[in-house]
XYZ file of N, CA and C in Angstrom:
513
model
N -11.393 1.476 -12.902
C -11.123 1.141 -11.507
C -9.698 0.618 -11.403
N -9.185 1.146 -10.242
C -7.620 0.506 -9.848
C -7.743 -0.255 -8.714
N -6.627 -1.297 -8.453
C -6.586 -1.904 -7.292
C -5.563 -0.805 -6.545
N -5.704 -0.852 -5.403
C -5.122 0.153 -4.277
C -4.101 -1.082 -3.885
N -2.873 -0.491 -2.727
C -2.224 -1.278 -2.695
C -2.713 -0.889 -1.029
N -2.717 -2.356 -0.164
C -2.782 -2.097 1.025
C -1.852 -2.131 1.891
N -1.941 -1.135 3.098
C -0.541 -0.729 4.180
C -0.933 -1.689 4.960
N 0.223 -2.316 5.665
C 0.574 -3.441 6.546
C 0.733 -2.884 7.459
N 0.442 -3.469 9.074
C 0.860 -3.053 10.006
C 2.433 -3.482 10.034
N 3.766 -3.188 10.648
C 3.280 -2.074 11.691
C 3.609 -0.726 11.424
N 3.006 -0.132 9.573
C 3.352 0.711 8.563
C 2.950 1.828 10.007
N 3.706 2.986 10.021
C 3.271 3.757 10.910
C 1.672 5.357 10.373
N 1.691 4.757 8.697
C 0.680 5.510 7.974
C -0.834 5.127 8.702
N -0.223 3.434 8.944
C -2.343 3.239 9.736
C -2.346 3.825 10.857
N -1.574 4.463 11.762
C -2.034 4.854 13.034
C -2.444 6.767 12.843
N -2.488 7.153 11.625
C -3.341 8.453 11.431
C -4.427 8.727 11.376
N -4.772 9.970 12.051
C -5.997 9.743 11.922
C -6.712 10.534 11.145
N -7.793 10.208 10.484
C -8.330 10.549 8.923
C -8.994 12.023 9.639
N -9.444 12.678 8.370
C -9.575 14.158 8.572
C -11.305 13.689 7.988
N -11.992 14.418 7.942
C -13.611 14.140 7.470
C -13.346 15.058 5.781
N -14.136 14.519 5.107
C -14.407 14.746 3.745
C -15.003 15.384 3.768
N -14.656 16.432 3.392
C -15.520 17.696 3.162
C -16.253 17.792 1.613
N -16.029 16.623 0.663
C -16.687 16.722 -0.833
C -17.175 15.661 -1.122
N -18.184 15.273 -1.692
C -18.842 14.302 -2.051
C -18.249 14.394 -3.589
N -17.552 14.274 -4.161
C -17.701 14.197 -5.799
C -17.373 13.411 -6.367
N -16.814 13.260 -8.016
C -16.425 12.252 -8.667
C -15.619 11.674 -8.847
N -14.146 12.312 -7.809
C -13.119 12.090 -7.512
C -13.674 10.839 -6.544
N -14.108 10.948 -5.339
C -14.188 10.342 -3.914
C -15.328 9.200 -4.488
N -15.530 9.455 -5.479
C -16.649 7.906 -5.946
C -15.939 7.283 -6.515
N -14.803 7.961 -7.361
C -13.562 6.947 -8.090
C -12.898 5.962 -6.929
N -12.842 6.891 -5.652
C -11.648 6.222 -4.841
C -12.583 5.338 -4.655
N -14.045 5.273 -4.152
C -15.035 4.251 -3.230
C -14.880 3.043 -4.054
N -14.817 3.379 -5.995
C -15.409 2.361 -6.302
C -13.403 1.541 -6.774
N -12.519 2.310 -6.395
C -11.138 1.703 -6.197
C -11.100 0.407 -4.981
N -11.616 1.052 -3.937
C -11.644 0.073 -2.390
C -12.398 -0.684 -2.656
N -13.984 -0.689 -3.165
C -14.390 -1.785 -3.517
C -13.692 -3.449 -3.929
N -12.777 -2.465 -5.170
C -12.524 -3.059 -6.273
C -11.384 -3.774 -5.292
N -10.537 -3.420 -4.701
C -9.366 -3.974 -4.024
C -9.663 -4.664 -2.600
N -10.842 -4.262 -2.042
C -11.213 -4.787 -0.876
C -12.141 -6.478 -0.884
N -12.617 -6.648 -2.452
C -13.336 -7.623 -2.545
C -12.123 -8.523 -3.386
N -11.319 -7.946 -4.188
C -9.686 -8.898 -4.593
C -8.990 -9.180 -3.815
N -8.770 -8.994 -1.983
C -8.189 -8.932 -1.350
C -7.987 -10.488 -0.834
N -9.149 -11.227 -0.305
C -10.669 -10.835 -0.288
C -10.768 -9.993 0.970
N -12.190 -9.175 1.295
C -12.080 -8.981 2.649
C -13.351 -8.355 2.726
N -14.183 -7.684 3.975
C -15.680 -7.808 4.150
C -15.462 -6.125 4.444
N -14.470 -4.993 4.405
C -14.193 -4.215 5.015
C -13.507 -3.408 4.372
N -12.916 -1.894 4.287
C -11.624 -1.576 4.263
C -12.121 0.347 4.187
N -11.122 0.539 4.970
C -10.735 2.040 5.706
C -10.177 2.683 4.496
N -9.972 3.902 4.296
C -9.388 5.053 3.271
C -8.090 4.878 3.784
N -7.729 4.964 5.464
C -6.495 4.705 6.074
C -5.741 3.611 5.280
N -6.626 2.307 5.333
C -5.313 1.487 4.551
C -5.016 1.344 3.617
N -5.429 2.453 2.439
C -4.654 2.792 1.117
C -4.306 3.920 1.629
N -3.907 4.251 2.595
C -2.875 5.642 2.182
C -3.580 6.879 1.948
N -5.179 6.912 2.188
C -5.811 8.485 2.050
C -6.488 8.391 3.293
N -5.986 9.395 3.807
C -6.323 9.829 5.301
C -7.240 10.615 5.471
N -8.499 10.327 5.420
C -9.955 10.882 5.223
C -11.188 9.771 5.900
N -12.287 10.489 6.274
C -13.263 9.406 6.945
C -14.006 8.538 6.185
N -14.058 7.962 5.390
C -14.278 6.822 4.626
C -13.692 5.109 4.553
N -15.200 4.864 4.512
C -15.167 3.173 4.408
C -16.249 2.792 3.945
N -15.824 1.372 3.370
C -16.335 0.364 2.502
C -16.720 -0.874 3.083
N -17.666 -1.262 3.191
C -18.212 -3.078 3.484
C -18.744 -3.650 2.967
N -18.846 -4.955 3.117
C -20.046 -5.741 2.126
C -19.123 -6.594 2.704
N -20.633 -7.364 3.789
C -20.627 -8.799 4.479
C -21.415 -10.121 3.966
N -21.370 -9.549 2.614
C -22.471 -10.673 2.225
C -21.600 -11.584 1.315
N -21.964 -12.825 1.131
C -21.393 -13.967 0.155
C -21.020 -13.505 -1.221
N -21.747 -12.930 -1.735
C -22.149 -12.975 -2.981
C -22.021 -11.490 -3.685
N -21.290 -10.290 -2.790
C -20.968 -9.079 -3.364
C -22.003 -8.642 -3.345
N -23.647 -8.829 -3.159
C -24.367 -8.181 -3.341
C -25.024 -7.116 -2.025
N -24.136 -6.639 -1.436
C -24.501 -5.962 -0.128
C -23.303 -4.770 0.195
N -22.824 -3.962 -0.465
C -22.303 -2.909 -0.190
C -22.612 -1.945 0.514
N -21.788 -1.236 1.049
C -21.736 0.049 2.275
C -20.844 0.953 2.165
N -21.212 2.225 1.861
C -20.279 3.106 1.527
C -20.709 3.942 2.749
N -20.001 4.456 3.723
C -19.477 5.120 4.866
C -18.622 6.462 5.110
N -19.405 7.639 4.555
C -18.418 8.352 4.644
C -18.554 9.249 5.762
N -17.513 9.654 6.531
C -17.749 10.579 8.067
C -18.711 9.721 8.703
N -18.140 8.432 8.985
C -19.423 7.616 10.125
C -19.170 8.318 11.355
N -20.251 8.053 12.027
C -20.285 8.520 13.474
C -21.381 7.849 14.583
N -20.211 6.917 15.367
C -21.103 5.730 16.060
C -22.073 6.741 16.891
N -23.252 6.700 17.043
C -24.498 7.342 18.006
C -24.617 6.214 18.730
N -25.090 5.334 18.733
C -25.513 4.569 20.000
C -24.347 2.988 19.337
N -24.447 2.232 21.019
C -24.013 1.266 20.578
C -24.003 0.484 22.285
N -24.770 -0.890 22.032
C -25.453 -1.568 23.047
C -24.663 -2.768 22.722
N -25.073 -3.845 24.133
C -24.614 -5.262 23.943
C -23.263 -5.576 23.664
N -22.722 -7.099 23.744
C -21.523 -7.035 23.536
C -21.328 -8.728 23.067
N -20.475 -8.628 21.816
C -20.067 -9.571 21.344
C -18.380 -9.892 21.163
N -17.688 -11.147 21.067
C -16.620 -11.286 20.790
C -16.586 -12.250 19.648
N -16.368 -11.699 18.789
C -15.960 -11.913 17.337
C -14.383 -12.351 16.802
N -13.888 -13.282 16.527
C -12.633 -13.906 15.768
C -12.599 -12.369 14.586
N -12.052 -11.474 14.681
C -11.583 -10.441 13.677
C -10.221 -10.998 13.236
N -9.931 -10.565 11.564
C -8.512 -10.681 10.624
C -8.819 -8.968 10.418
N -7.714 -9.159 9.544
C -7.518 -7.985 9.192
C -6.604 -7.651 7.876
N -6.694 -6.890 6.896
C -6.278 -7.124 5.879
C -5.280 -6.125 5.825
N -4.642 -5.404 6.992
C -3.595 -5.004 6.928
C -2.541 -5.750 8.079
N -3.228 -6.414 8.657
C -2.703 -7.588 9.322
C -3.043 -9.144 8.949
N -1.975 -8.919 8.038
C -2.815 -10.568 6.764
C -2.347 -11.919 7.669
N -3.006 -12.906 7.684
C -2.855 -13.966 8.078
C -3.070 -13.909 9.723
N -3.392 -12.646 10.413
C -3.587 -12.999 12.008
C -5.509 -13.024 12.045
N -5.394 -13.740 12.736
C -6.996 -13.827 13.505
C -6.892 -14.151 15.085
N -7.865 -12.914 15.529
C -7.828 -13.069 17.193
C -9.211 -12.312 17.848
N -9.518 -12.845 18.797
C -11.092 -12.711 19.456
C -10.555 -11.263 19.792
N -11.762 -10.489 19.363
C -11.823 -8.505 20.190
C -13.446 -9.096 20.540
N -13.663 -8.406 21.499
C -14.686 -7.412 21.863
C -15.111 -6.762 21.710
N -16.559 -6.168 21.015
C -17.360 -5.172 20.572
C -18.436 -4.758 20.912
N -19.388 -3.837 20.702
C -20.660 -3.655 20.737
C -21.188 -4.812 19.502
N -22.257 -5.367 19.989
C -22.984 -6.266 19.214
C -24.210 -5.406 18.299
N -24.509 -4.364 18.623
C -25.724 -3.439 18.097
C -24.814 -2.133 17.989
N -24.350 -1.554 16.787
C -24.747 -0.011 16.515
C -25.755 0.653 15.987
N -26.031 1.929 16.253
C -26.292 3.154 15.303
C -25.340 4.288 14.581
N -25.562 3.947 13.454
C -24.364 5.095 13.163
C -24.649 6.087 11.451
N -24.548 7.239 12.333
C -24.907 8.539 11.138
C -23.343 8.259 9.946
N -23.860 9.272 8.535
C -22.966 8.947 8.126
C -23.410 9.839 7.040
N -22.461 9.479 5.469
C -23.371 10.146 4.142
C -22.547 9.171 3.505
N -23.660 8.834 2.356
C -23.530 8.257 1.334
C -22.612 8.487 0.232
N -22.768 7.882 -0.683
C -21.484 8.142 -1.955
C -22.181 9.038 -2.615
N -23.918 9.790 -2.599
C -24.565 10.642 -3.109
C -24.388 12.018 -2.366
N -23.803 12.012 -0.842
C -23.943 13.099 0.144
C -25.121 12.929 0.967
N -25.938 12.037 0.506
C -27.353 12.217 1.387
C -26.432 11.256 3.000
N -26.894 12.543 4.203
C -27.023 11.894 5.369
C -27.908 10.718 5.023
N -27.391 9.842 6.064
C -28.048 8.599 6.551
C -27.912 8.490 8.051
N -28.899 7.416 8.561
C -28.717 6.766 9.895
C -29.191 5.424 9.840
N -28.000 4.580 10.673
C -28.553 2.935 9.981
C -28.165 2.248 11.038
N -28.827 1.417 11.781
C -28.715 0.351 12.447
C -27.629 -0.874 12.297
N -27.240 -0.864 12.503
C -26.112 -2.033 12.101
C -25.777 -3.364 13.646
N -26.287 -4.876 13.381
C -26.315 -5.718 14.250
C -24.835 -6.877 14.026
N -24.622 -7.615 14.819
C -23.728 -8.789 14.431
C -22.606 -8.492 13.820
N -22.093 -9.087 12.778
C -21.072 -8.856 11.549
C -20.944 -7.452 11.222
N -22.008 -7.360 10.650
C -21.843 -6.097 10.274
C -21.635 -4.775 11.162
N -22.128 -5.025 11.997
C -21.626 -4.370 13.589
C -20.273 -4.015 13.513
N -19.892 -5.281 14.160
C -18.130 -5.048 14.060
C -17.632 -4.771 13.127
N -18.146 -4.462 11.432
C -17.333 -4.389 10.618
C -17.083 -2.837 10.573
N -17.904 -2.266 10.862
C -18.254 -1.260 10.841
C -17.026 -0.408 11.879
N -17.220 -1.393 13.139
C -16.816 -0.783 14.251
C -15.177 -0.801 14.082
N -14.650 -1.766 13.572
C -13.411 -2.287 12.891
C -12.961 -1.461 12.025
N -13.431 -0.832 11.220
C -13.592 -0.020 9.782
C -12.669 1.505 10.338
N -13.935 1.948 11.182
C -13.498 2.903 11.993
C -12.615 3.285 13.118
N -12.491 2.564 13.459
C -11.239 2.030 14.126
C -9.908 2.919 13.490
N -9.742 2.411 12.043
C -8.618 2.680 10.978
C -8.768 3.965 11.002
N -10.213 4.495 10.932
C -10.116 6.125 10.775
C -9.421 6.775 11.663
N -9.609 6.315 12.946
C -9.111 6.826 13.721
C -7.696 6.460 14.207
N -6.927 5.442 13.394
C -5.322 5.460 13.884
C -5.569 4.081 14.623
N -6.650 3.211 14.875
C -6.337 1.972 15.670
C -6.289 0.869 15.010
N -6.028 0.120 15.462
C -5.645 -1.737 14.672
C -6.618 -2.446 15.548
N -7.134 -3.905 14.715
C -7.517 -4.397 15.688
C -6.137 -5.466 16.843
N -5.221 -5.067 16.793
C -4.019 -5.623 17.367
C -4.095 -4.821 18.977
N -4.498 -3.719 18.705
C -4.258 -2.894 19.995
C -4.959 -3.168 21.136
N -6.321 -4.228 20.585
C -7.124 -4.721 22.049
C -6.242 -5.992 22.177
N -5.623 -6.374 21.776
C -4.913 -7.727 22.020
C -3.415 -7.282 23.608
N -3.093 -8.380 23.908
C -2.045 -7.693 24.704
C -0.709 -7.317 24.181
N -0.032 -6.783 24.597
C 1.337 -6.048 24.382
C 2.311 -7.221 23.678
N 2.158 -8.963 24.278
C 3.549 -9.460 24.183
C 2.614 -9.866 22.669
N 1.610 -10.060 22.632
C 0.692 -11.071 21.458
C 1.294 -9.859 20.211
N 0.968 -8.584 20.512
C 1.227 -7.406 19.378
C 2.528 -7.831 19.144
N 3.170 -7.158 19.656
C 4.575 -7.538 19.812
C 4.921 -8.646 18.791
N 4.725 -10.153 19.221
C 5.069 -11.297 18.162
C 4.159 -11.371 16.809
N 2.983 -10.372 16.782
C 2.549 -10.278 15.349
C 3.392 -9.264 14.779
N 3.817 -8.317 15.585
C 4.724 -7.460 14.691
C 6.006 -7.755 14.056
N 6.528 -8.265 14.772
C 8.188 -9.303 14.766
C 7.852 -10.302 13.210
N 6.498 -11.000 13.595
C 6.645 -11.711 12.823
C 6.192 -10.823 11.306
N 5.739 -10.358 11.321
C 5.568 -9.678 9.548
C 6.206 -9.005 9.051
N 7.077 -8.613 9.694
C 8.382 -7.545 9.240
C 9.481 -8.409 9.187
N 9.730 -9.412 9.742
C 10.712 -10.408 8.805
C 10.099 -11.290 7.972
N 8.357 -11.432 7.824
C 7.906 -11.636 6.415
C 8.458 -10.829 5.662
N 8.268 -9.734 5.343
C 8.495 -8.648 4.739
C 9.791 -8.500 4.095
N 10.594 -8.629 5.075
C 12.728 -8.855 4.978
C 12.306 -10.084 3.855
N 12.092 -11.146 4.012
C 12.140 -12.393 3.200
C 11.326 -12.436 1.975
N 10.144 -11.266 2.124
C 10.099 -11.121 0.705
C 10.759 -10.120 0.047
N 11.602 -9.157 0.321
C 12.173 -8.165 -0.553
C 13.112 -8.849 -0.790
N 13.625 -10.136 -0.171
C 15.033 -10.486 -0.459
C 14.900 -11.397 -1.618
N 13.440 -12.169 -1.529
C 13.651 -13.124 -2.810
C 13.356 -12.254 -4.133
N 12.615 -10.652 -4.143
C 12.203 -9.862 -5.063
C 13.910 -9.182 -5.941
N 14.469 -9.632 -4.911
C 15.757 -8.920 -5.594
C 17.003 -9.422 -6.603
């Protein structure tokens, strides 16, 4: 297993949008069990194929304490989705921001496993949004983009002269 390196907003690679996986094999179980591996060192409850840099419909979760609750997501596809919650979301390509979005509080969502077997799974709360968050990435969005224009704006400003200040002390 490798750690992946993760893209930062406002990298213009996260706003692509992933193509669906057409192979289940031993390649795409290497990458699952890569994101794992980098998504739980990160730390983080989540992470898109988008934010390492492979632009394909796949994602990874596990909302539980203790690592013992994984979710492998490949070609999700929200079917239903009821109720509505606002959730404090971070984001691990937006490190250090946290800000209230809005979501469906209840999905359903089809998908296939790291075996190929379709699935369909209910997903409530946390795991809801993680889900909903997840996919998001597949599709080219941040959770920055429900926020307003000037708020984006000063998260962007501000991590890209993070960024300036760390290449400068790297040099």
């Amino acid at each position: 297993m490798a750690k992946l390196k993760i893209l930062e907003f406002p990298d213009p690679r996260l706003r692509t949008k992933a193509t669906p996986v057409t192979e289940v094999d031993d390649q795409l179980r290497n990458l699952i069990a890569d994101m794992f591996e980098t998504m739980y060192d990160a730390p983080g409850i989540g992470l898109a194929a988008t934010q390492v840099d492979v632009h394909k419909r796949l994602l990874v979760a596990d909302i539980s304490a203790d690592k013992a609750d994984p979710h492998v997501l490949i070609n999700p596809e929200i079917l239903e989705k009821d109720g509505v919650t606002v959730t404090e979301e971070g984001c691990l390509s937006v490190p250090g921001y946290f800000e209230e979005v809005e979501r469906a509080e209840h999905i359903k969502v089809r998908f296939l496993n790291a075996q190929g077997d379709e699935i369909e799974m209910e997903a409530t709360g946390l795991l809801a949004v993680c889900i909903q968050h997840e996919i998001d990435h597949l599709d080219g969005k941040l959770f920055v983009d429900y926020l307003s224009e000037a708020k984006r704006t000063r998260i962007r400003k501000k991590l890209v002269k993070e960024k300036r200040q760390q290449a400068a002390v790297v040099i």
